[in-house]
Structure formats: C-alpha cells, structure tokens
Amino acid sequence: MYQVYILRSEKTGKHYIGSTEFIEDRLVRHNSGFVKSTKGGIPWVCIYNEPYESRSVACQREKEIKSYKGGIKFKRLLGLWKD
C-alpha cells in the first residue's frame, strides 16, 4: 500500500507533499534531518494522507496535489477553505 502524504512544519508552517510505501518510516527520516529539502523545517507532522494500491497512481496523485501550489484546491483538500 502506498501513501500520498502532506506534512506541515511546526517550525515554519510550510507544507511538504510526498509519497511512500512506509509512511511512518518516511516521517522519521524527515524529522531526523536525512531529507535535504525538509531539514530546515524540523519537526514535521503528517496532516493528511491518502492510500493507493500502486506506486504509479500514488505518484500521479502526488503530482496533482503539487500542481495546486497552495491555492484554493490545496486548502479545500485540507479542509481549510470554505466556499
């Protein structure tokens, strides 16, 4: 089972979008400083995830969410936008 996930930095408030097969292990790596792109935002918390049966579908969804660029669709996904 693959997961598309969104992390939020408790330090900066920024978001990180990714996909992985083992979400718990991946979160540990983000919070241990092993991921260059998230090292400056430690600690990170997982605020959203979606399960997928295949890696290819998860990667497609990850790209789709990244295309939202923090806009209204992204805020709707997280429940932060009300019409």
Short mmCIF file of C-alpha atoms in Angstrom, two decimals:
data_model
loop_
_atom_site.label_atom_id
_atom_site.label_comp_id
_atom_site.label_asym_id
_atom_site.label_seq_id
_atom_site.Cartn_x
_atom_site.Cartn_y
_atom_site.Cartn_z
CA MET A 1 0.00 0.00 0.00
CA TYR A 2 1.38 3.41 -0.99
CA GLN A 3 0.51 6.71 0.65
CA VAL A 4 0.42 10.25 -0.64
CA TYR A 5 1.03 12.49 2.33
CA ILE A 6 1.21 16.13 3.34
CA LEU A 7 3.47 17.23 6.15
CA ARG A 8 3.39 20.57 7.95
CA SER A 9 6.44 22.03 9.63
CA GLU A 10 5.72 23.05 13.21
CA LYS A 11 8.72 25.38 12.94
CA THR A 12 7.92 27.24 9.71
CA GLY A 13 4.30 26.35 8.89
CA LYS A 14 5.35 25.23 5.40
CA HIS A 15 3.99 22.10 3.73
CA TYR A 16 5.73 19.16 2.09
CA ILE A 17 3.95 16.75 -0.27
CA GLY A 18 5.32 13.28 -0.95
CA SER A 19 4.52 9.63 -1.50
CA THR A 20 5.90 6.48 0.06
CA GLU A 21 5.16 2.86 0.83
CA PHE A 22 6.09 3.18 4.51
CA ILE A 23 4.74 6.48 5.84
CA GLU A 24 5.89 6.03 9.45
CA ASP A 25 9.49 5.37 8.37
CA ARG A 26 9.40 8.28 5.95
CA LEU A 27 8.21 10.69 8.65
CA VAL A 28 11.09 9.55 10.88
CA ARG A 29 13.54 10.30 8.04
CA HIS A 30 12.06 13.76 7.55
CA ASN A 31 12.34 14.50 11.27
CA SER A 32 15.87 13.08 11.55
CA GLY A 33 17.33 15.53 9.04
CA PHE A 34 18.08 12.91 6.36
CA VAL A 35 15.93 14.69 3.74
CA LYS A 36 17.70 17.80 2.48
CA SER A 37 14.52 19.59 1.39
CA THR A 38 12.85 19.26 4.81
CA LYS A 39 15.86 19.53 7.12
CA GLY A 40 15.21 23.20 7.93
CA GLY A 41 11.60 22.63 8.97
CA ILE A 42 12.01 20.01 11.70
CA PRO A 43 9.74 18.99 13.38
CA TRP A 44 7.24 17.83 10.76
CA VAL A 45 3.78 16.38 11.41
CA CYS A 46 1.63 14.42 8.97
CA ILE A 47 -1.61 16.34 8.49
CA TYR A 48 -3.07 14.40 5.54
CA ASN A 49 -2.65 11.10 3.72
CA GLU A 50 -4.39 9.07 1.02
CA PRO A 51 -3.81 5.33 0.44
CA TYR A 52 -3.22 3.86 -3.03
CA GLU A 53 -2.73 0.30 -4.24
CA SER A 54 0.03 1.15 -6.73
CA ARG A 55 3.07 3.38 -6.73
CA SER A 56 2.24 4.81 -10.16
CA VAL A 57 -1.21 6.01 -9.08
CA ALA A 58 0.23 7.47 -5.87
CA CYS A 59 2.89 9.36 -7.87
CA GLN A 60 0.23 10.74 -10.22
CA ARG A 61 -1.81 11.98 -7.26
CA GLU A 62 1.29 13.48 -5.63
CA LYS A 63 1.98 15.47 -8.81
CA GLU A 64 -1.66 16.57 -8.96
CA ILE A 65 -1.61 17.87 -5.38
CA LYS A 66 1.72 19.64 -6.01
CA SER A 67 0.12 21.38 -9.00
CA TYR A 68 -2.34 23.06 -6.61
CA LYS A 69 0.58 25.21 -5.37
CA GLY A 70 -1.07 26.02 -2.05
CA GLY A 71 -4.13 27.55 -3.69
CA ILE A 72 -7.82 27.03 -3.13
CA LYS A 73 -7.79 23.35 -4.22
CA PHE A 74 -4.99 22.64 -1.74
CA LYS A 75 -6.84 24.42 1.06
CA ARG A 76 -10.06 22.56 0.20
CA LEU A 77 -8.20 19.26 0.35
CA LEU A 78 -7.03 20.07 3.88
CA GLY A 79 -10.42 21.43 4.91
CA LEU A 80 -9.07 24.96 5.29
CA TRP A 81 -11.28 26.58 2.64
CA LYS A 82 -14.99 27.09 2.88
CA ASP A 83 -17.00 28.15 -0.18
#
